[in-house]
mmCIF file of C-alpha atoms in Angstrom:
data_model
loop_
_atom_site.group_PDB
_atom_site.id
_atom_site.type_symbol
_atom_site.label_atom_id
_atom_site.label_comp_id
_atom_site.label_asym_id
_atom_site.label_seq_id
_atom_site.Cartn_x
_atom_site.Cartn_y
_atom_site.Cartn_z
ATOM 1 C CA UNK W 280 102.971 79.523 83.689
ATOM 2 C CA UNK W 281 103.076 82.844 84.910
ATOM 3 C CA UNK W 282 100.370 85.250 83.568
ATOM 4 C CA UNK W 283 99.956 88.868 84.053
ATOM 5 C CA UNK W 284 96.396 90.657 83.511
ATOM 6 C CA UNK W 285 96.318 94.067 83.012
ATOM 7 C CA UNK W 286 93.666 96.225 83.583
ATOM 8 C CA UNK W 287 92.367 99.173 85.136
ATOM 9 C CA UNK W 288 90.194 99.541 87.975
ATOM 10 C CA UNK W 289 86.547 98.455 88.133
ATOM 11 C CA UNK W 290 86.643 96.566 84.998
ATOM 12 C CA UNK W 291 85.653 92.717 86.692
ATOM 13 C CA UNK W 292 89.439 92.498 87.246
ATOM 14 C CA UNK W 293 88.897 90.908 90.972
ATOM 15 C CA UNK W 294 86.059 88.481 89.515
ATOM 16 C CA UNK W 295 88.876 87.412 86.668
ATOM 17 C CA UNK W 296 91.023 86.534 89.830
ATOM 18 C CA UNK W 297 88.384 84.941 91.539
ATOM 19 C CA UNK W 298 87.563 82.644 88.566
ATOM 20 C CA UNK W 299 91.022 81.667 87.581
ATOM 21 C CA UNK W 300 91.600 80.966 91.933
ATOM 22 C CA UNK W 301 88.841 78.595 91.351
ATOM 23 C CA UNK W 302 90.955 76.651 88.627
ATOM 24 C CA UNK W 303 92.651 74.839 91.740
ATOM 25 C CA UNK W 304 95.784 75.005 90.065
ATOM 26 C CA UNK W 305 97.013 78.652 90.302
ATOM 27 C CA UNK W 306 97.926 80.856 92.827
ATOM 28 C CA UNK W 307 96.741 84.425 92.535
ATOM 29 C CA UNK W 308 98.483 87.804 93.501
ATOM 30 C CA UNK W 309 96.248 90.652 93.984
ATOM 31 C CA UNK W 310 98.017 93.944 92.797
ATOM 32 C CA UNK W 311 101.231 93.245 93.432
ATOM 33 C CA UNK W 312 102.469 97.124 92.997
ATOM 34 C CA UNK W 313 99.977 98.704 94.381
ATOM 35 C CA UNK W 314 101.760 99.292 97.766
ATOM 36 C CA UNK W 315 104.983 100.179 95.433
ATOM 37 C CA UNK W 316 102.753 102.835 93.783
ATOM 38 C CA UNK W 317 101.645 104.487 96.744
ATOM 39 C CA UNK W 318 104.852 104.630 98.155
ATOM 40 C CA UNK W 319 106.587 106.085 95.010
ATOM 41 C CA UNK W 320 103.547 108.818 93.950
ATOM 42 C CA UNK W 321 102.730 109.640 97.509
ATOM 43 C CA UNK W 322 98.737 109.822 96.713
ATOM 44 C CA UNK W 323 96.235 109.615 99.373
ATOM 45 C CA UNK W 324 94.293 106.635 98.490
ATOM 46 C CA UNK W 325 91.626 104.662 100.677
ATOM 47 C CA UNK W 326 93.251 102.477 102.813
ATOM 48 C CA UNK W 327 97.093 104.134 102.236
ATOM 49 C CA UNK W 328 98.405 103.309 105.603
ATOM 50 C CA UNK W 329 97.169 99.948 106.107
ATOM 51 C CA UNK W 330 98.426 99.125 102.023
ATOM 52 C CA UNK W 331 101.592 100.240 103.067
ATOM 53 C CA UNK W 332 101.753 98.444 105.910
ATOM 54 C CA UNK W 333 100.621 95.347 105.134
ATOM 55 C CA UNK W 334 102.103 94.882 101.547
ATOM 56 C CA UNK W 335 105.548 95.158 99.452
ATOM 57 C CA UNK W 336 106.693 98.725 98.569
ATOM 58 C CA UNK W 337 110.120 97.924 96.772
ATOM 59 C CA UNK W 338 109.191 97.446 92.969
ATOM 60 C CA UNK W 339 111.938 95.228 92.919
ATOM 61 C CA UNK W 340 110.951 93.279 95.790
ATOM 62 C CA UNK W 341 107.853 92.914 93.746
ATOM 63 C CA UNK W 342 109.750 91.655 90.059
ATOM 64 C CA UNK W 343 111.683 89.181 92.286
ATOM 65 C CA UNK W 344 108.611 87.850 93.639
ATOM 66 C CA UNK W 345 106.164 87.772 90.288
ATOM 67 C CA UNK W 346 109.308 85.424 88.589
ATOM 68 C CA UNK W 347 109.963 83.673 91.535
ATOM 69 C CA UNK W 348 108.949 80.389 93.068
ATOM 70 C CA UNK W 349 104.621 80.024 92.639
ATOM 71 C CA UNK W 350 103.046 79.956 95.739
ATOM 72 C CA UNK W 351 101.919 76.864 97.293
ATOM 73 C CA UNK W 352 103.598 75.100 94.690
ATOM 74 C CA UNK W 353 100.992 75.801 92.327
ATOM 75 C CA UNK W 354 101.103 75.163 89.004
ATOM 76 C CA UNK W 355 100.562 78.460 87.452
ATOM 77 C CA UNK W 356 100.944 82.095 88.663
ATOM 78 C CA UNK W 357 97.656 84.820 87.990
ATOM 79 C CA UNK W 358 98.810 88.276 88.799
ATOM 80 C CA UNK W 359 96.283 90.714 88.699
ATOM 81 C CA UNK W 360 98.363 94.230 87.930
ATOM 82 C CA UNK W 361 96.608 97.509 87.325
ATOM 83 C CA UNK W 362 97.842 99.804 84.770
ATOM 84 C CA UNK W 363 98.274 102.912 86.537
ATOM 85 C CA UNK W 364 100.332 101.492 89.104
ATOM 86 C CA UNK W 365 102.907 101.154 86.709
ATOM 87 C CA UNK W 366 104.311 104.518 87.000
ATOM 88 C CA UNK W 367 108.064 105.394 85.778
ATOM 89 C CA UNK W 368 110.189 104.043 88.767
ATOM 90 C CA UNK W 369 108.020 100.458 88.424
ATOM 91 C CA UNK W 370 110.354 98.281 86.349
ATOM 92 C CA UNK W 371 108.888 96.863 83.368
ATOM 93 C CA UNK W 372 111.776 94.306 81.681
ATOM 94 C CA UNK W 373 110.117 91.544 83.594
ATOM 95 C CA UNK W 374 107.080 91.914 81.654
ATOM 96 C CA UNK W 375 108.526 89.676 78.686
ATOM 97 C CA UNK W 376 108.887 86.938 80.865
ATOM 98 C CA UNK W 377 105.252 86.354 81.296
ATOM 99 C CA UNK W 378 101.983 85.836 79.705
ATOM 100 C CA UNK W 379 100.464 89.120 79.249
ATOM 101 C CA UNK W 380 96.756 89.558 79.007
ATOM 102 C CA UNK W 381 95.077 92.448 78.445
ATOM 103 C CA UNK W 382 91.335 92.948 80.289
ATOM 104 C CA UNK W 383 89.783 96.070 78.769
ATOM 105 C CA UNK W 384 85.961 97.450 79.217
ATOM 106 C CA UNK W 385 84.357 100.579 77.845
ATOM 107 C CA UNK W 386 85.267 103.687 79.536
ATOM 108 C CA UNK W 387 81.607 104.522 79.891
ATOM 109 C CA UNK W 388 81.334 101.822 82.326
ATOM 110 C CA UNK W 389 84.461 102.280 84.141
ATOM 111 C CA UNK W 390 83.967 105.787 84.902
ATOM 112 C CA UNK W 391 80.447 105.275 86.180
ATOM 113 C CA UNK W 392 81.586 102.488 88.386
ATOM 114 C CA UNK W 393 84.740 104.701 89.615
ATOM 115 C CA UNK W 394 82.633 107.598 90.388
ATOM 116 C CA UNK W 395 80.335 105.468 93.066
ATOM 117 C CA UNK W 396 84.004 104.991 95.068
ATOM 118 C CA UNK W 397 86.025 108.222 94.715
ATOM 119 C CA UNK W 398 85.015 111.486 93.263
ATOM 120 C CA UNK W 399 86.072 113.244 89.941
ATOM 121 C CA UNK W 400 88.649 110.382 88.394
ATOM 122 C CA UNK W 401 91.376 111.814 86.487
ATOM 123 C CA UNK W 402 93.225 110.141 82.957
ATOM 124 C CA UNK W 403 95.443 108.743 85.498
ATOM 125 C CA UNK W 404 93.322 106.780 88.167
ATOM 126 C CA UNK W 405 91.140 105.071 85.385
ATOM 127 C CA UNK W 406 94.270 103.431 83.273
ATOM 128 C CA UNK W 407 93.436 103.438 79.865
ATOM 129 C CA UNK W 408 96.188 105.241 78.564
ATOM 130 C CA UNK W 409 98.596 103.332 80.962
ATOM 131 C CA UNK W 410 96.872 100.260 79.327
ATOM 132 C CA UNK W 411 97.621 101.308 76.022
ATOM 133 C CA UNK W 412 101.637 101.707 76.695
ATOM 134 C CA UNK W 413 101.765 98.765 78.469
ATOM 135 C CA UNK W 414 100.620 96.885 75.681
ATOM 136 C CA UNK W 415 102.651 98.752 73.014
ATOM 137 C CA UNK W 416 105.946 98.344 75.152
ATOM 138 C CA UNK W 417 104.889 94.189 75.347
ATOM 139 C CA UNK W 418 104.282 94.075 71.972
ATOM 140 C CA UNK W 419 107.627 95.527 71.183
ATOM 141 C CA UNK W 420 109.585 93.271 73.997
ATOM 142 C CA UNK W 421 108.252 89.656 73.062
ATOM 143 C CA UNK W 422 107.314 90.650 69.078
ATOM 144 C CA UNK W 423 103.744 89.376 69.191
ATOM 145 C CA UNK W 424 100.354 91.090 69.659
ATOM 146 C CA UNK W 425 99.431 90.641 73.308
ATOM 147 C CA UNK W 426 95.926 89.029 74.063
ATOM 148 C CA UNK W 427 93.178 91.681 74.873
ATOM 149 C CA UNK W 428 90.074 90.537 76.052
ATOM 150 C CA UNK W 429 86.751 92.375 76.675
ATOM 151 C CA UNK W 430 84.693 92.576 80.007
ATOM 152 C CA UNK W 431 81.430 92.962 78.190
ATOM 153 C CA UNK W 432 82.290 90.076 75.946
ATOM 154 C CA UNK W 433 83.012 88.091 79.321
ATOM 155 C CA UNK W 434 79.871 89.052 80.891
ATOM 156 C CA UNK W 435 77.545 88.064 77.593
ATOM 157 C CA UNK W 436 79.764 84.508 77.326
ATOM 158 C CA UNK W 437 81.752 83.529 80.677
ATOM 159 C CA UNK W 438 82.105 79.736 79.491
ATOM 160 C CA UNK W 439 82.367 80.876 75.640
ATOM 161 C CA UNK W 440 85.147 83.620 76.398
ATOM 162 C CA UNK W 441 87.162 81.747 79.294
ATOM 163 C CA UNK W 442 87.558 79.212 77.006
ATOM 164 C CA UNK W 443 88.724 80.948 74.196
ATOM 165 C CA UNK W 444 91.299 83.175 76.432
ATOM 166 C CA UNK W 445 92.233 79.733 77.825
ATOM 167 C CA UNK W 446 93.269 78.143 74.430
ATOM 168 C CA UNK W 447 94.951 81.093 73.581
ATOM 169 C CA UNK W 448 97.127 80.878 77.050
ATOM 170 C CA UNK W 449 97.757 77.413 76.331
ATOM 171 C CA UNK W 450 95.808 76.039 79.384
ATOM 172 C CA UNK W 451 92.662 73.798 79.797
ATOM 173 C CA UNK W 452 89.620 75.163 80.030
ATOM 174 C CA UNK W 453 87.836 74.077 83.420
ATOM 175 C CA UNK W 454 84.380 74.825 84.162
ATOM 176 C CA UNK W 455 85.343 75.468 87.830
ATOM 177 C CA UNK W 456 86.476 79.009 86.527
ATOM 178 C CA UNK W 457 82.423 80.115 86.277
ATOM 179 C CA UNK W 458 81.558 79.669 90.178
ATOM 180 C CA UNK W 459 83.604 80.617 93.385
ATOM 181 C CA UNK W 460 82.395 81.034 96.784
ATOM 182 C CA UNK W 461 80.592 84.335 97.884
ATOM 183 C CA UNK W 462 83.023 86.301 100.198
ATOM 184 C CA UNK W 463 86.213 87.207 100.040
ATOM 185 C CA UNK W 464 89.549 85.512 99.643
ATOM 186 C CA UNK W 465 92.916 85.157 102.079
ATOM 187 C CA UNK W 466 94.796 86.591 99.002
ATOM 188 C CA UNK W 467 92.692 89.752 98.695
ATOM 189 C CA UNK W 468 94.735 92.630 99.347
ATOM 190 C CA UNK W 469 94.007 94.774 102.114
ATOM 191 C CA UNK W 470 92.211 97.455 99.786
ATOM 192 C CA UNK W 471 89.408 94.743 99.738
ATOM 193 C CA UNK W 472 86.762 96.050 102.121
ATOM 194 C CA UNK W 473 86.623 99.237 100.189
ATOM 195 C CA UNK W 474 86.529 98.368 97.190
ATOM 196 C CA UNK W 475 85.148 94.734 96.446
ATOM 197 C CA UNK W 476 81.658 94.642 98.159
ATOM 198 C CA UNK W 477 79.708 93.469 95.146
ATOM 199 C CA UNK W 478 82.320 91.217 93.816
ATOM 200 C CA UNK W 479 82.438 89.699 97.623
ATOM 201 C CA UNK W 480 78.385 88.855 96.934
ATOM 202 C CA UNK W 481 79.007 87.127 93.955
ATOM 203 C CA UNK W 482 79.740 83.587 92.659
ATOM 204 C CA UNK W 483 79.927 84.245 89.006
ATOM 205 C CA UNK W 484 79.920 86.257 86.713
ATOM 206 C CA UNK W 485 77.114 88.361 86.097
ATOM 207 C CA UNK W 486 75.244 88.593 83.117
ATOM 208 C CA UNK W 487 75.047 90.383 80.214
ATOM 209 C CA UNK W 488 75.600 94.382 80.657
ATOM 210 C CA UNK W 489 73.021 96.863 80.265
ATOM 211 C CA UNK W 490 73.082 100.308 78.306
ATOM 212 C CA UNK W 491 76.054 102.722 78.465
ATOM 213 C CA UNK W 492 75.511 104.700 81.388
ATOM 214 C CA UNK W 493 75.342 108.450 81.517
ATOM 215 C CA UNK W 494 78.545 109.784 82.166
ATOM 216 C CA UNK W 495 78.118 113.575 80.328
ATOM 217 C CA UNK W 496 79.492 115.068 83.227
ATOM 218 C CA UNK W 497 82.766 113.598 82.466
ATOM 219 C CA UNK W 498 82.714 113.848 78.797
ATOM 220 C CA UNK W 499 86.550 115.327 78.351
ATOM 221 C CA UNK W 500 87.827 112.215 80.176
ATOM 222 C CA UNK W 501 85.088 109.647 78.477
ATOM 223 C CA UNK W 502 86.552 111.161 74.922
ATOM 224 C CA UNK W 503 90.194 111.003 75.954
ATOM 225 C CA UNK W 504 89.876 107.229 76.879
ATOM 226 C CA UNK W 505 87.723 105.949 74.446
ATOM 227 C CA UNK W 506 90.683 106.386 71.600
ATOM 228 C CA UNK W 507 92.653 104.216 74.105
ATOM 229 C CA UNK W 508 90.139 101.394 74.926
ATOM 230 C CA UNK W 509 89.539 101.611 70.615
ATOM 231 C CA UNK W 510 92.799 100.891 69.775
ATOM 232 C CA UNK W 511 93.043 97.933 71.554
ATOM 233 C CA UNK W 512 89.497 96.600 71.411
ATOM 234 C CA UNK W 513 90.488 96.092 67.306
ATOM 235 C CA UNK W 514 92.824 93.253 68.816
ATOM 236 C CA UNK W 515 90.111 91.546 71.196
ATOM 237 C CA UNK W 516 89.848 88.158 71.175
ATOM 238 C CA UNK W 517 86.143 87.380 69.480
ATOM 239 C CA UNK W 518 84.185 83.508 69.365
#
């Protein structure tokens, strides 16, 4: 089984790969177009020259590889994709041919948790309304509502909500997926250092969330991603 999460940034996307790594049965791919993305949009991201370096830039090198043989000769395939990197020249007719999952978390959140990495996030670096389009343009491919699943929801019920997502995917649910060593992985990608310090001192899931945090000084892009992160939080999978 091959199965692609999307998600935007900062939204426990790298813990999600962490606890499905743990599994034992399925190798993991950590943002497979990200070095595709920079190449194509040019931006000047943390890291750029050492992602380009080190990973795939052809977005076809990248489809060839997500459908191809699993690694290790695993049983199952976890990609980890992020919504904005699927910009216009990143082929999409692959998607169908997968198991799409949809991680979502309240913009709130996100933007908080962006803002303590890079300054002033745009629409287009947080990925809800990538997230949206993507789902829209799976649900239109394979004629089914894709699976969306919360963070939050996650966070308040790891064993609860793995297990439901699991049933859903059609795989057993393990209790291995709640612990992984603190530390990196070998498959991180080479954006790791900057951006997964507290996941990297973790082995779980943490717990329940707090209070929205304040994010009034970014109240035009809060608004604009909230209808987003609504839309599909009406299809999230609940116990």
């Amino acid at each position: 089984m091959r199965i692609a999460m999307w998600s935007g940034p900062r939204n426990l996307s790298t813990a999600m790969m962490y606890s499905f790594a743990a599994r034992g049965d399925c190798a993991i791919w950590d943002e497979p177009f990200y070095g595709a993305f920079l190449k194509i949009t040019g931006l000047d991201h943390p890291m750029r020259d050492v992602v380009l370096r080190e990973v795939e830039t052809d977005p076809e090198g990248v489809v060839e590889a997500a459908l191809g043989p699993i690694p290790a000769q695993k049983a199952h395939f976890y990609q980890k994709h992020m919504t904005h990197h699927m910009v216009t020249a990143v082929p999409r007719n692959w998607m169908a041919e997968v198991k799409n999952v949809f991680l979502i978390r309240h913009p709130a959140r996100v933007i908080a948790s962006y803002l303590a990495k890079r300054e002033h996030p745009t629409g287009d670096d947080i990925g809800f309304w990538q997230q949206a389009e993507i789902f829209d343009e799976v649900r239109a491919r394979t004629g089914g509502v894709p699976v969306v699943i919360d963070a939050s929801d996650i966070r308040q019920d790891p064993a609860g909500m793995l297990s439901a997502l699991c049933d859903r995917l059609g795989l057993p649910f393990t209790e291995a997926m709640l612990r992984w060593p603190a530390g990196g992985r070998p498959e991180d990608g080479p954006w790791a250092p900057h951006w997964y310090g507290s996941v990297w001192t973790s082995t779980g899931f943490a717990g329940p969330e707090g209070p929205l945090p304040d994010v009034a000084a970014e109240n035009a892009l809060l608004r604009e991603a909230m209808v987003h992160y609504e839309r599909l939080a009406d299809h999230r999978l609940c116990l």
